[in-house]
Amino acid sequence: MIIAPSILSMHFDDFKNQIYDLNNNADWIHFDVMDGHFVPNLSFGPAIFKTFRRNSPLFLDVHLMVDDPFYYSEVFAKAGADSIIFHYEALDNPIKCLELIDKIHAMHIKAGLSIKPKTPVDAIQPLLSQIDICLVMSVEPGFGGQSFIEDSIMKIKKLDDYRKIFHLQYLIEVDGGVNDKNAAILRQCGTDVLVAGSYVFEGSIKENIDKLRTAK
Ligand code: DX5
Ligand code: ZN
């Protein structure tokens, strides 16, 4: 499984040590972009992102929680993103989603689509053949440290079934409330990428990542 720590919970006063630990133990770095409108919180812009780009060789996974993903996909592509994941709910229109997926691919970046806990998988089913990553939000987006919403398991299973039935290739990524207690079931039901914020940065980054990888 790909372990993608969310730097929303990183301790920025210890940046040097923490980025060292991430570079040596994580697979990806998950970068949450919040605009204060799509979600009631603000996070990081492209200047902070570029600091990560300069200090890490890892795959940088950008999760856009913004009203205008067309604009910000370009901003973060230029800043060196490896993937851009946007929210279906921000556009709420399959044709516009396809347009943005094409735009992201034209910038030679992996394109991901995310759904909030209340959005059913069926809403994005026609788009699944076009994306590289499907991100299931297992908490309401906006904040770290919330509890995992159990219904997310059914959504992951459904995405895994669709992938098998239609011979598709997208990765299934899960974000929110992930820890060593639910990592095993998430892996068993088809998750490829585990995002974890508060769990990874409380205590030893290396040990916590190891526990996610080996959870049974
Ligand atoms: C929440 C973000 C998550 C967040 C997860 O909107 O998308 O990436 O950092 O934090 P935890 O793992 O603490 O739930
Ligand atoms: Zn996220």
mmCIF file of C-alpha atoms and ligand atoms in Angstrom:
data_model
loop_
_atom_site.group_PDB
_atom_site.id
_atom_site.type_symbol
_atom_site.label_atom_id
_atom_site.label_comp_id
_atom_site.label_asym_id
_atom_site.label_seq_id
_atom_site.Cartn_x
_atom_site.Cartn_y
_atom_site.Cartn_z
ATOM 1 C CA MET A 1 0.000 0.000 0.000
ATOM 2 C CA ILE A 2 1.092 3.533 -0.708
ATOM 3 C CA ILE A 3 1.356 5.564 2.505
ATOM 4 C CA ALA A 4 0.721 9.268 1.957
ATOM 5 C CA PRO A 5 1.083 11.362 5.128
ATOM 6 C CA SER A 6 -0.997 14.536 5.083
ATOM 7 C CA ILE A 7 1.223 17.443 6.025
ATOM 8 C CA LEU A 8 -1.802 19.303 7.417
ATOM 9 C CA SER A 9 -0.771 17.753 10.757
ATOM 10 C CA MET A 10 2.979 18.257 10.328
ATOM 11 C CA HIS A 11 4.873 20.123 13.073
ATOM 12 C CA PHE A 12 6.297 22.985 11.057
ATOM 13 C CA ASP A 13 8.655 24.106 13.828
ATOM 14 C CA ASP A 14 10.456 20.796 13.234
ATOM 15 C CA PHE A 15 10.301 20.869 9.436
ATOM 16 C CA LYS A 16 13.864 19.655 8.769
ATOM 17 C CA ASN A 17 13.585 16.494 10.874
ATOM 18 C CA GLN A 18 10.043 15.717 9.810
ATOM 19 C CA ILE A 19 10.683 16.078 6.087
ATOM 20 C CA TYR A 20 13.750 13.829 6.554
ATOM 21 C CA ASP A 21 11.558 11.178 8.225
ATOM 22 C CA LEU A 22 8.912 11.504 5.515
ATOM 23 C CA ASN A 23 11.472 11.206 2.725
ATOM 24 C CA ASN A 24 12.879 8.040 4.290
ATOM 25 C CA ASN A 25 9.659 6.306 5.251
ATOM 26 C CA ALA A 26 6.644 7.542 3.283
ATOM 27 C CA ASP A 27 5.747 6.803 -0.348
ATOM 28 C CA TRP A 28 3.877 9.982 -1.211
ATOM 29 C CA ILE A 29 3.248 13.304 0.501
ATOM 30 C CA HIS A 30 -0.385 14.435 0.572
ATOM 31 C CA PHE A 31 -0.805 18.205 0.325
ATOM 32 C CA ASP A 32 -4.199 19.660 1.292
ATOM 33 C CA VAL A 33 -5.190 22.933 -0.361
ATOM 34 C CA MET A 34 -8.178 24.688 1.259
ATOM 35 C CA ASP A 35 -9.598 28.029 0.157
ATOM 36 C CA GLY A 36 -11.862 28.911 3.113
ATOM 37 C CA HIS A 37 -14.948 28.644 0.826
ATOM 38 C CA PHE A 38 -15.257 25.076 -0.378
ATOM 39 C CA VAL A 39 -14.330 24.076 3.171
ATOM 40 C CA PRO A 40 -14.382 26.316 6.253
ATOM 41 C CA ASN A 41 -10.612 26.329 6.687
ATOM 42 C CA LEU A 42 -7.513 27.757 5.019
ATOM 43 C CA SER A 43 -4.339 25.782 4.529
ATOM 44 C CA PHE A 44 -1.400 26.215 2.175
ATOM 45 C CA GLY A 45 -0.685 27.933 -1.106
ATOM 46 C CA PRO A 46 1.914 27.356 -3.832
ATOM 47 C CA ALA A 47 4.825 29.000 -1.968
ATOM 48 C CA ILE A 48 4.697 26.427 0.841
ATOM 49 C CA PHE A 49 4.144 23.692 -1.738
ATOM 50 C CA LYS A 50 7.360 24.689 -3.523
ATOM 51 C CA THR A 51 9.250 24.289 -0.233
ATOM 52 C CA PHE A 52 8.123 20.651 -0.215
ATOM 53 C CA ARG A 53 9.023 20.257 -3.889
ATOM 54 C CA ARG A 54 12.542 21.536 -3.168
ATOM 55 C CA ASN A 55 12.978 19.304 -0.117
ATOM 56 C CA SER A 56 11.416 16.041 -1.242
ATOM 57 C CA PRO A 57 11.862 13.613 -4.137
ATOM 58 C CA LEU A 58 8.570 11.892 -3.224
ATOM 59 C CA PHE A 59 5.394 11.919 -5.313
ATOM 60 C CA LEU A 60 3.496 15.059 -4.248
ATOM 61 C CA ASP A 61 -0.250 14.431 -4.186
ATOM 62 C CA VAL A 62 -2.273 17.657 -4.248
ATOM 63 C CA HIS A 63 -5.814 17.508 -2.833
ATOM 64 C CA LEU A 64 -7.724 20.610 -3.915
ATOM 65 C CA MET A 65 -10.578 21.562 -1.580
ATOM 66 C CA VAL A 66 -11.373 24.769 -3.435
ATOM 67 C CA ASP A 67 -14.264 26.319 -5.358
ATOM 68 C CA ASP A 68 -12.122 26.925 -8.444
ATOM 69 C CA PRO A 69 -10.131 23.777 -9.226
ATOM 70 C CA PHE A 70 -9.579 24.906 -12.855
ATOM 71 C CA TYR A 71 -7.469 27.836 -11.683
ATOM 72 C CA TYR A 72 -5.651 26.044 -8.867
ATOM 73 C CA SER A 73 -4.828 22.951 -10.923
ATOM 74 C CA GLU A 74 -2.707 25.171 -13.118
ATOM 75 C CA VAL A 75 -1.081 26.918 -10.150
ATOM 76 C CA PHE A 76 -0.032 23.629 -8.526
ATOM 77 C CA ALA A 77 0.953 22.000 -11.814
ATOM 78 C CA LYS A 78 3.390 24.852 -12.376
ATOM 79 C CA ALA A 79 4.643 24.439 -8.801
ATOM 80 C CA GLY A 80 5.569 20.797 -9.464
ATOM 81 C CA ALA A 81 2.607 18.632 -8.401
ATOM 82 C CA ASP A 82 2.636 14.959 -9.424
ATOM 83 C CA SER A 83 -1.109 14.567 -9.063
ATOM 84 C CA ILE A 84 -4.034 16.946 -8.806
ATOM 85 C CA ILE A 85 -7.162 15.668 -7.101
ATOM 86 C CA PHE A 86 -10.259 17.859 -7.264
ATOM 87 C CA HIS A 87 -13.711 17.477 -5.759
ATOM 88 C CA TYR A 88 -16.677 16.368 -7.829
ATOM 89 C CA GLU A 89 -18.872 18.632 -5.650
ATOM 90 C CA ALA A 90 -16.860 21.752 -6.592
ATOM 91 C CA LEU A 91 -18.011 21.426 -10.224
ATOM 92 C CA ASP A 92 -21.091 19.231 -9.787
ATOM 93 C CA ASN A 93 -21.208 18.620 -13.527
ATOM 94 C CA PRO A 94 -19.728 15.568 -15.285
ATOM 95 C CA ILE A 95 -18.888 17.466 -18.492
ATOM 96 C CA LYS A 96 -16.943 20.105 -16.559
ATOM 97 C CA CYS A 97 -15.205 17.332 -14.608
ATOM 98 C CA LEU A 98 -14.128 15.711 -17.882
ATOM 99 C CA GLU A 99 -12.827 19.052 -19.116
ATOM 100 C CA LEU A 100 -10.723 19.457 -15.986
ATOM 101 C CA ILE A 101 -9.451 15.864 -16.135
ATOM 102 C CA ASP A 102 -8.304 16.546 -19.713
ATOM 103 C CA LYS A 103 -6.680 19.800 -18.663
ATOM 104 C CA ILE A 104 -4.738 18.056 -15.870
ATOM 105 C CA HIS A 105 -3.647 15.273 -18.226
ATOM 106 C CA ALA A 106 -2.527 17.847 -20.787
ATOM 107 C CA MET A 107 -0.151 19.186 -18.100
ATOM 108 C CA HIS A 108 1.265 15.603 -17.785
ATOM 109 C CA ILE A 109 0.002 15.102 -14.253
ATOM 110 C CA LYS A 110 -2.106 12.322 -12.741
ATOM 111 C CA ALA A 111 -5.749 13.334 -12.430
ATOM 112 C CA GLY A 112 -7.811 12.438 -9.387
ATOM 113 C CA LEU A 113 -11.426 12.892 -8.443
ATOM 114 C CA SER A 114 -12.642 13.053 -4.849
ATOM 115 C CA ILE A 115 -16.052 12.611 -3.266
ATOM 116 C CA LYS A 116 -17.245 13.872 0.095
ATOM 117 C CA PRO A 117 -18.868 11.414 2.544
ATOM 118 C CA LYS A 118 -22.428 12.219 1.409
ATOM 119 C CA THR A 119 -21.747 11.891 -2.340
ATOM 120 C CA PRO A 120 -22.467 8.383 -3.670
ATOM 121 C CA VAL A 121 -19.994 6.517 -5.868
ATOM 122 C CA ASP A 122 -22.704 6.277 -8.558
ATOM 123 C CA ALA A 123 -22.458 10.059 -9.089
ATOM 124 C CA ILE A 124 -18.956 9.677 -10.524
ATOM 125 C CA GLN A 125 -19.291 6.268 -12.140
ATOM 126 C CA PRO A 126 -19.244 7.637 -15.727
ATOM 127 C CA LEU A 127 -15.958 9.421 -14.965
ATOM 128 C CA LEU A 128 -14.070 6.478 -13.515
ATOM 129 C CA SER A 129 -12.594 5.346 -16.821
ATOM 130 C CA GLN A 130 -10.897 8.740 -17.239
ATOM 131 C CA ILE A 131 -9.144 9.173 -13.899
ATOM 132 C CA ASP A 132 -5.920 7.896 -12.352
ATOM 133 C CA ILE A 133 -6.986 8.245 -8.714
ATOM 134 C CA CYS A 134 -10.334 8.135 -6.935
ATOM 135 C CA LEU A 135 -10.188 9.703 -3.469
ATOM 136 C CA VAL A 136 -12.852 8.690 -0.978
ATOM 137 C CA MET A 137 -13.178 11.231 1.831
ATOM 138 C CA SER A 138 -13.840 9.293 5.012
ATOM 139 C CA VAL A 139 -14.438 12.475 7.052
ATOM 140 C CA GLU A 140 -16.022 15.804 6.085
ATOM 141 C CA PRO A 141 -13.162 17.656 4.370
ATOM 142 C CA GLY A 142 -11.636 20.659 6.103
ATOM 143 C CA PHE A 143 -9.921 19.466 9.243
ATOM 144 C CA GLY A 144 -7.555 16.793 10.504
ATOM 145 C CA GLY A 145 -8.192 14.681 13.572
ATOM 146 C CA GLN A 146 -11.807 13.612 12.895
ATOM 147 C CA SER A 147 -13.191 10.075 13.290
ATOM 148 C CA PHE A 148 -13.399 7.689 10.335
ATOM 149 C CA ILE A 149 -16.916 7.400 8.839
ATOM 150 C CA GLU A 150 -17.652 3.659 8.600
ATOM 151 C CA ASP A 151 -19.923 3.977 5.527
ATOM 152 C CA SER A 152 -16.765 4.752 3.539
ATOM 153 C CA ILE A 153 -15.955 1.019 3.522
ATOM 154 C CA MET A 154 -18.979 0.287 1.294
ATOM 155 C CA LYS A 155 -17.903 3.020 -1.113
ATOM 156 C CA ILE A 156 -14.380 1.614 -1.358
ATOM 157 C CA LYS A 157 -15.770 -1.882 -2.022
ATOM 158 C CA LYS A 158 -18.019 -0.496 -4.747
ATOM 159 C CA LEU A 159 -15.108 1.308 -6.387
ATOM 160 C CA ASP A 160 -13.046 -1.873 -6.224
ATOM 161 C CA ASP A 161 -15.928 -3.857 -7.793
ATOM 162 C CA TYR A 162 -16.341 -1.304 -10.617
ATOM 163 C CA ARG A 163 -12.633 -1.426 -11.246
ATOM 164 C CA LYS A 164 -12.699 -5.206 -11.630
ATOM 165 C CA ILE A 165 -15.914 -5.370 -13.669
ATOM 166 C CA PHE A 166 -14.866 -2.673 -16.146
ATOM 167 C CA HIS A 167 -11.115 -3.497 -16.143
ATOM 168 C CA LEU A 168 -10.117 -0.020 -14.995
ATOM 169 C CA GLN A 169 -6.830 1.098 -13.503
ATOM 170 C CA TYR A 170 -7.538 3.959 -11.087
ATOM 171 C CA LEU A 171 -5.994 3.880 -7.630
ATOM 172 C CA ILE A 172 -8.375 4.023 -4.668
ATOM 173 C CA GLU A 173 -7.200 6.543 -2.082
ATOM 174 C CA VAL A 174 -8.784 7.026 1.357
ATOM 175 C CA ASP A 175 -8.455 10.220 3.382
ATOM 176 C CA GLY A 176 -9.691 10.996 6.901
ATOM 177 C CA GLY A 177 -9.511 9.251 10.257
ATOM 178 C CA VAL A 178 -7.051 6.611 9.024
ATOM 179 C CA ASN A 179 -5.027 4.848 11.739
ATOM 180 C CA ASP A 180 -3.511 1.454 12.646
ATOM 181 C CA LYS A 181 -6.971 0.161 13.675
ATOM 182 C CA ASN A 182 -8.639 0.582 10.278
ATOM 183 C CA ALA A 183 -5.626 0.265 7.916
ATOM 184 C CA ALA A 184 -5.998 -3.523 7.525
ATOM 185 C CA ILE A 185 -9.692 -3.486 6.612
ATOM 186 C CA LEU A 186 -9.054 -0.609 4.215
ATOM 187 C CA ARG A 187 -6.345 -2.611 2.480
ATOM 188 C CA GLN A 188 -8.534 -5.730 2.340
ATOM 189 C CA CYS A 189 -11.399 -3.915 0.654
ATOM 190 C CA GLY A 190 -9.248 -2.474 -2.126
ATOM 191 C CA THR A 191 -7.531 0.701 -0.904
ATOM 192 C CA ASP A 192 -4.247 1.451 -2.673
ATOM 193 C CA VAL A 193 -3.320 4.767 -1.065
ATOM 194 C CA LEU A 194 -3.755 5.545 2.630
ATOM 195 C CA VAL A 195 -3.685 9.208 3.610
ATOM 196 C CA ALA A 196 -3.072 9.819 7.304
ATOM 197 C CA GLY A 197 -2.439 13.117 9.047
ATOM 198 C CA SER A 198 -2.835 13.239 12.800
ATOM 199 C CA TYR A 199 -1.986 9.533 13.171
ATOM 200 C CA VAL A 200 1.393 9.842 11.422
ATOM 201 C CA PHE A 201 2.580 13.010 13.147
ATOM 202 C CA GLU A 202 1.743 12.027 16.741
ATOM 203 C CA GLY A 203 4.907 10.367 18.031
ATOM 204 C CA SER A 204 7.424 8.653 15.756
ATOM 205 C CA ILE A 205 6.738 9.180 12.050
ATOM 206 C CA LYS A 206 8.727 6.071 11.146
ATOM 207 C CA GLU A 207 6.974 3.813 13.650
ATOM 208 C CA ASN A 208 3.536 5.105 12.746
ATOM 209 C CA ILE A 209 4.104 4.580 9.026
ATOM 210 C CA ASP A 210 5.436 1.067 9.726
ATOM 211 C CA LYS A 211 2.318 0.290 11.776
ATOM 212 C CA LEU A 212 0.063 1.402 8.905
ATOM 213 C CA ARG A 213 1.989 -0.797 6.466
ATOM 214 C CA THR A 214 1.927 -3.901 8.650
ATOM 215 C CA ALA A 215 -1.518 -3.527 10.251
ATOM 216 C CA LYS A 216 -3.440 -6.828 10.496
HETATM 217 C C1 DX5 B 1 -9.065 16.781 5.568
HETATM 218 C C2 DX5 B 1 -7.843 16.478 4.731
HETATM 219 C C3 DX5 B 1 -7.051 15.327 5.225
HETATM 220 C C4 DX5 B 1 -6.573 15.450 6.647
HETATM 221 C C5 DX5 B 1 -6.655 14.082 7.239
HETATM 222 O O1 DX5 B 1 -9.928 17.580 4.844
HETATM 223 O O2 DX5 B 1 -8.189 16.211 3.385
HETATM 224 O O3 DX5 B 1 -5.970 15.020 4.335
HETATM 225 O O4 DX5 B 1 -5.283 15.942 6.802
HETATM 226 O O5 DX5 B 1 -6.350 14.168 8.577
HETATM 227 P P1 DX5 B 1 -6.552 12.957 9.573
HETATM 228 O O6 DX5 B 1 -5.709 11.830 9.063
HETATM 229 O O7 DX5 B 1 -6.074 13.512 10.873
HETATM 230 O O8 DX5 B 1 -8.010 12.612 9.595
HETATM 231 ZN ZN ZN B 2 -6.637 15.428 1.978
#
